[in-house]
Short mmCIF file of C-alpha atoms in Angstrom, two decimals:
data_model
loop_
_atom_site.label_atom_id
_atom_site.label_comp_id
_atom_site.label_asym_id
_atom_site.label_seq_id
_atom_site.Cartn_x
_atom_site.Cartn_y
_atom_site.Cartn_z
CA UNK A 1 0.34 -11.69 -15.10
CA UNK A 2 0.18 -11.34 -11.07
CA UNK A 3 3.95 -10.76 -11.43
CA UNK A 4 3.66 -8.17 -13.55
CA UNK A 5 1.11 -5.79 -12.18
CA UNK A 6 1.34 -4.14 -8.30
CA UNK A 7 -1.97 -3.27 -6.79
CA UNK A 8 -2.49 -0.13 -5.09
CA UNK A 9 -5.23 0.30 -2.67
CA UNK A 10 -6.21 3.22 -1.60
CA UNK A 11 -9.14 5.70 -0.08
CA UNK A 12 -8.52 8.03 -2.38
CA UNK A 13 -7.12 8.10 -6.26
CA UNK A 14 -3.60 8.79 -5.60
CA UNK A 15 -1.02 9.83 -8.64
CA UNK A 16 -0.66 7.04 -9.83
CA UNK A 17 2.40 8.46 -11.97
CA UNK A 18 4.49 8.36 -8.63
CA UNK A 19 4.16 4.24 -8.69
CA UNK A 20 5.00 4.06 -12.43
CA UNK A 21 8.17 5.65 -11.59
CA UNK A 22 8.88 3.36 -8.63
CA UNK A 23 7.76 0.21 -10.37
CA UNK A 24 9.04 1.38 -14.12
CA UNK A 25 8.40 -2.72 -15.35
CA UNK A 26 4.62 -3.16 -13.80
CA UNK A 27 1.33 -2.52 -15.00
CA UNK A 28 -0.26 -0.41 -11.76
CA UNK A 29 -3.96 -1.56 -10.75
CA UNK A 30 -5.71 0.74 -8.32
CA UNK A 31 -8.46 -0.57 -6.46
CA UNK A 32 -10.23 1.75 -3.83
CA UNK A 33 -10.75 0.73 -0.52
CA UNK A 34 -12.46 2.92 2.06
CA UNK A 35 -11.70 0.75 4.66
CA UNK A 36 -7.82 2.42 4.71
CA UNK A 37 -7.12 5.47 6.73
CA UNK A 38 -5.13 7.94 5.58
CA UNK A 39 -2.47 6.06 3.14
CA UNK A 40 -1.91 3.26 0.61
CA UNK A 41 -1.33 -0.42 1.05
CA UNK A 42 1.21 -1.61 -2.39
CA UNK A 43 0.70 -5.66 -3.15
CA UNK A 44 3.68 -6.65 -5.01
CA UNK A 45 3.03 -10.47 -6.24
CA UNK A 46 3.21 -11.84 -2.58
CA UNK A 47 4.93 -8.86 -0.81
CA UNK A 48 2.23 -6.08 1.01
CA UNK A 49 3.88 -2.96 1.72
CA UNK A 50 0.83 -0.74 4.15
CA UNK A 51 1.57 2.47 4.72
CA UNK A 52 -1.36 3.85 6.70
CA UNK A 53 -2.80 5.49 10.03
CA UNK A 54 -4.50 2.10 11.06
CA UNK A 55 -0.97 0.32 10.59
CA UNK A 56 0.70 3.10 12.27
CA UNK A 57 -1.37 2.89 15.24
CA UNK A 58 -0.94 -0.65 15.34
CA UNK A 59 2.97 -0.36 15.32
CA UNK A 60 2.45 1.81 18.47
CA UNK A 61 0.40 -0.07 20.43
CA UNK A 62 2.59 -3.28 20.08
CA UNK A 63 5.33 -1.04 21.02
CA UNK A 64 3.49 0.07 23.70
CA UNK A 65 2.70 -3.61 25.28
CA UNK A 66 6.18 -4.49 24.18
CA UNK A 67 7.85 -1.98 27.08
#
């Protein structure tokens, strides 16, 4: 079952039509979480995909420490 559903979590309903079409063979579960900012974090059986400010941010300030 976990391999065929993808979780989408989210602070906000999103179109969930855009995800069918991306994952055609997956039954889409939305869960919100207010916790996100700005975005959507996908969980694809053990694969996250997080697309959000916080992450963003994140991404910068390792960059930042990085150089």
């Amino acid at each position: 079952e976990k391999k065929k559903s993808l979780l989408v979590l989210s602070p906000e309903n999103p179109d969930l039509r855009k995800f069918e079409k991306l994952f055609p063979h997956k039954k889409i579960l939305f869960k919100k979480d207010p916790s996100l900012m700005l975005g959507v974090k996908i969980i694809d059986n053990d694969v996250v995909y997080e697309f959000t400010l916080k992450n963003s941010l994140d991404k910068i300030k390792i960059y930042k420490k990085r150089s």
